[in-house]
PDB file of C-alpha atoms in Angstrom:
ATOM      1  CA  MET A   1     137.104  49.919 169.035  1.00 65.00           C
ATOM      2  CA  ARG A   2     133.886  48.160 168.520  1.00 67.00           C
ATOM      3  CA  GLN A   3     132.366  51.762 168.177  1.00 72.00           C
ATOM      4  CA  ARG A   4     135.055  52.876 165.972  1.00 70.00           C
ATOM      5  CA  LYS A   5     134.152  49.596 163.570  1.00 71.00           C
ATOM      6  CA  ALA A   6     130.325  50.333 163.866  1.00 69.00           C
ATOM      7  CA  ARG A   7     131.395  54.178 163.190  1.00 72.00           C
ATOM      8  CA  LEU A   8     133.091  53.189 160.212  1.00 70.00           C
ATOM      9  CA  PHE A   9     130.502  50.743 159.026  1.00 71.00           C
ATOM     10  CA  PHE A  10     127.520  53.227 159.465  1.00 72.00           C
ATOM     11  CA  LEU A  11     129.494  56.046 157.400  1.00 70.00           C
ATOM     12  CA  THR A  12     130.293  53.673 154.608  1.00 76.00           C
ATOM     13  CA  ALA A  13     126.890  52.454 154.204  1.00 69.00           C
ATOM     14  CA  LEU A  14     125.613  55.829 154.243  1.00 67.00           C
ATOM     15  CA  LEU A  15     128.316  56.705 151.336  1.00 71.00           C
ATOM     16  CA  VAL A  16     127.037  53.643 149.332  1.00 69.00           C
ATOM     17  CA  LEU A  17     123.480  54.761 149.823  1.00 66.00           C
ATOM     18  CA  LEU A  18     124.177  58.171 148.487  1.00 69.00           C
ATOM     19  CA  ALA A  19     126.347  56.951 145.463  1.00 70.00           C
ATOM     20  CA  VAL A  20     123.415  55.000 144.606  1.00 65.00           C
ATOM     21  CA  LEU A  21     120.499  57.375 144.963  1.00 64.00           C
ATOM     22  CA  ALA A  22     123.024  60.063 143.191  1.00 65.00           C
ATOM     23  CA  TYR A  23     123.518  57.298 140.331  1.00 65.00           C
ATOM     24  CA  GLY A  24     119.352  56.363 140.310  1.00 60.00           C
ATOM     25  CA  PHE A  25     118.500  59.991 139.845  1.00 59.00           C
ATOM     26  CA  ALA A  26     121.291  60.724 137.114  1.00 58.00           C
ATOM     27  CA  ALA A  27     119.791  57.688 135.356  1.00 57.00           C
ATOM     28  CA  GLN A  28     116.556  58.879 135.045  1.00 65.00           C
ATOM     29  CA  ASN A  29     117.511  62.205 133.252  1.00 63.00           C
ATOM     30  CA  THR A  30     117.131  61.763 129.525  1.00 73.00           C
ATOM     31  CA  VAL A  31     117.815  64.091 126.803  1.00 76.00           C
ATOM     32  CA  PRO A  32     116.384  63.857 123.337  1.00 82.00           C
ATOM     33  CA  THR A  33     118.222  63.584 120.487  1.00 83.00           C
ATOM     34  CA  SER A  34     118.770  66.970 118.466  1.00 83.00           C
ATOM     35  CA  TYR A  35     119.966  67.513 115.451  1.00 84.00           C
ATOM     36  CA  ALA A  36     122.082  70.666 113.968  1.00 83.00           C
ATOM     37  CA  GLY A  37     123.683  71.519 110.382  1.00 83.00           C
ATOM     38  CA  ASP A  38     124.196  74.249 107.900  1.00 87.00           C
ATOM     39  CA  GLY A  39     123.130  73.754 104.094  1.00 86.00           C
ATOM     40  CA  GLN A  40     122.359  75.645 101.568  1.00 89.00           C
ATOM     41  CA  ALA A  41     119.792  75.424  98.510  1.00 85.00           C
ATOM     42  CA  GLN A  42     118.755  77.577  95.584  1.00 86.00           C
ATOM     43  CA  VAL A  43     115.170  79.317  96.198  1.00 82.00           C
ATOM     44  CA  GLU A  44     113.452  79.367  93.111  1.00 87.00           C
ATOM     45  CA  GLY A  45     110.752  81.773  92.491  1.00 90.00           C
ATOM     46  CA  PHE A  46     107.140  81.811  91.291  1.00 93.00           C
ATOM     47  CA  THR A  47     106.019  82.697  87.847  1.00 95.00           C
ATOM     48  CA  VAL A  48     102.752  84.955  88.164  1.00 95.00           C
ATOM     49  CA  SER A  49     100.834  84.977  84.907  1.00 96.00           C
ATOM     50  CA  ASN A  50      97.001  85.938  83.901  1.00 97.00           C
ATOM     51  CA  VAL A  51      96.888  88.983  86.292  1.00 96.00           C
ATOM     52  CA  HIS A  52      93.325  90.325  85.760  1.00 96.00           C
ATOM     53  CA  TYR A  53      92.139  93.415  87.668  1.00 95.00           C
ATOM     54  CA  VAL A  54      88.319  93.277  88.091  1.00 95.00           C
ATOM     55  CA  LEU A  55      86.577  96.602  88.370  1.00 94.00           C
ATOM     56  CA  ASP A  56      83.727  96.973  90.817  1.00 91.00           C
ATOM     57  CA  SER A  57      80.374  96.708  88.926  1.00 91.00           C
ATOM     58  CA  SER A  58      78.774  99.857  90.130  1.00 90.00           C
ATOM     59  CA  ASP A  59      81.963 102.168  89.913  1.00 91.00           C
ATOM     60  CA  PRO A  60      84.661 100.987  87.293  1.00 93.00           C
ATOM     61  CA  SER A  61      86.953 103.274  88.617  1.00 92.00           C
ATOM     62  CA  LEU A  62      87.289 101.278  91.395  1.00 92.00           C
ATOM     63  CA  ILE A  63      89.039  97.888  91.412  1.00 93.00           C
ATOM     64  CA  SER A  64      86.926  94.953  93.581  1.00 93.00           C
ATOM     65  CA  GLN A  65      89.425  91.850  92.693  1.00 95.00           C
ATOM     66  CA  VAL A  66      92.658  91.170  91.404  1.00 96.00           C
ATOM     67  CA  THR A  67      93.164  87.442  89.649  1.00 97.00           C
ATOM     68  CA  PHE A  68      96.095  85.831  88.256  1.00 96.00           C
ATOM     69  CA  SER A  69      97.740  81.975  88.452  1.00 96.00           C
ATOM     70  CA  LEU A  70     101.229  81.277  90.061  1.00 95.00           C
ATOM     71  CA  ASP A  71     103.481  78.328  89.146  1.00 95.00           C
ATOM     72  CA  PRO A  72     104.169  75.951  90.969  1.00 94.00           C
ATOM     73  CA  THR A  73     101.141  75.434  93.136  1.00 94.00           C
ATOM     74  CA  PRO A  74     101.277  77.843  96.478  1.00 94.00           C
ATOM     75  CA  GLY A  75     100.634  77.024  99.764  1.00 90.00           C
ATOM     76  CA  ASP A  76     100.631  80.857 101.054  1.00 92.00           C
ATOM     77  CA  VAL A  77      99.828  83.761  99.127  1.00 95.00           C
ATOM     78  CA  HIS A  78      99.987  87.723 100.383  1.00 94.00           C
ATOM     79  CA  VAL A  79      99.340  90.153  97.857  1.00 95.00           C
ATOM     80  CA  LEU A  80     100.241  93.755  98.263  1.00 94.00           C
ATOM     81  CA  VAL A  81      99.308  96.948  95.789  1.00 93.00           C
ATOM     82  CA  GLY A  82     101.563 100.197  95.935  1.00 91.00           C
ATOM     83  CA  LEU A  83      99.450 102.987  95.458  1.00 90.00           C
ATOM     84  CA  ASP A  84     100.552 106.452  94.263  1.00 89.00           C
ATOM     85  CA  THR A  85      97.924 108.585  96.006  1.00 84.00           C
ATOM     86  CA  ASP A  86      99.792 111.941  95.408  1.00 83.00           C
ATOM     87  CA  HIS A  87      99.911 111.064  91.665  1.00 79.00           C
ATOM     88  CA  ASP A  88     103.307 112.487  91.211  1.00 78.00           C
ATOM     89  CA  ALA A  89     105.508 112.285  87.867  1.00 77.00           C
ATOM     90  CA  ASN A  90     107.789 109.370  89.176  1.00 80.00           C
ATOM     91  CA  HIS A  91     104.566 107.383  89.993  1.00 79.00           C
ATOM     92  CA  ASP A  92     106.243 106.146  93.054  1.00 88.00           C
ATOM     93  CA  VAL A  93     104.518 103.952  95.761  1.00 90.00           C
ATOM     94  CA  ASP A  94     103.161 106.334  98.742  1.00 89.00           C
ATOM     95  CA  SER A  95     101.467 103.430 100.701  1.00 90.00           C
ATOM     96  CA  TRP A  96     100.773  99.659 100.526  1.00 92.00           C
ATOM     97  CA  GLN A  97      97.169  98.030 100.404  1.00 91.00           C
ATOM     98  CA  GLU A  98      97.112  94.324 101.855  1.00 92.00           C
ATOM     99  CA  LEU A  99      94.402  92.055 100.026  1.00 94.00           C
ATOM    100  CA  ASP A 100      92.313  89.250 101.250  1.00 92.00           C
ATOM    101  CA  CYS A 101      93.383  86.377  99.191  1.00 95.00           C
ATOM    102  CA  GLN A 102      91.949  82.787  98.520  1.00 96.00           C
ATOM    103  CA  VAL A 103      93.859  80.269  96.812  1.00 96.00           C
ATOM    104  CA  ASN A 104      92.558  77.381  94.504  1.00 96.00           C
ATOM    105  CA  GLY A 105      95.282  75.283  93.250  1.00 95.00           C
ATOM    106  CA  THR A 106      97.269  77.656  90.822  1.00 96.00           C
ATOM    107  CA  SER A 107      94.278  80.188  90.766  1.00 97.00           C
ATOM    108  CA  VAL A 108      94.592  82.936  93.569  1.00 97.00           C
ATOM    109  CA  THR A 109      91.889  85.529  93.902  1.00 97.00           C
ATOM    110  CA  CYS A 110      92.487  88.815  96.200  1.00 96.00           C
ATOM    111  CA  THR A 111      89.460  91.019  97.142  1.00 94.00           C
ATOM    112  CA  TYR A 112      89.920  94.406  98.386  1.00 90.00           C
ATOM    113  CA  PRO A 113      88.791  94.899 102.187  1.00 85.00           C
ATOM    114  CA  SER A 114      85.898  97.185 102.505  1.00 79.00           C
ATOM    115  CA  ASN A 115      86.374 101.030 103.010  1.00 76.00           C
ATOM    116  CA  THR A 116      90.059 100.906 101.417  1.00 77.00           C
ATOM    117  CA  ASP A 117      91.651 102.845  98.637  1.00 75.00           C
ATOM    118  CA  ASN A 118      91.103 101.161  95.526  1.00 87.00           C
ATOM    119  CA  ALA A 119      90.857 103.566  92.989  1.00 90.00           C
ATOM    120  CA  VAL A 120      92.209 102.283  89.554  1.00 90.00           C
ATOM    121  CA  LEU A 121      94.095 105.671  89.309  1.00 90.00           C
ATOM    122  CA  ASP A 122      96.025 104.915  92.321  1.00 90.00           C
ATOM    123  CA  VAL A 123      97.319 101.749  91.395  1.00 91.00           C
ATOM    124  CA  VAL A 124     101.151 101.657  90.417  1.00 91.00           C
ATOM    125  CA  GLU A 125     102.530  98.539  91.611  1.00 93.00           C
ATOM    126  CA  LEU A 126     101.484  94.901  92.357  1.00 94.00           C
ATOM    127  CA  ARG A 127     103.359  92.704  94.890  1.00 95.00           C
ATOM    128  CA  VAL A 128     103.024  88.961  95.152  1.00 95.00           C
ATOM    129  CA  ILE A 129     104.172  86.857  97.997  1.00 94.00           C
ATOM    130  CA  ALA A 130     104.425  83.138  97.900  1.00 93.00           C
ATOM    131  CA  ALA A 131     105.665  80.176  99.663  1.00 91.00           C
ATOM    132  CA  GLN A 132     104.972  76.268  99.090  1.00 87.00           C
TER     133      GLN A 132
END
């Protein structure tokens, strides 16, 4: 009978110890607060103005830069120039040339990378992609 009580006591103590350890382990886990939701807002566009193509000083049949203004002030600007290199009657864009742009307030200056197609005759479209 004494052994039975000792075993029961030992088993009870072991279960209590395991319960305390499990609680302590679970109490240490933390999950950060997170948010989820759904919403909508109208996307407003930028106003592009004062577009100016700067001709190459040594060969005026080439464009060296494109400058323009954006309203409101942009944070990030990418410019693509559409080229019609086969000069078909529809003036469809055959390829796109990405320009390197510098933003200074609302003024943007985009420069053609070296060794690119920058012939005035090939340019048929200017695409401005901007974000605040």
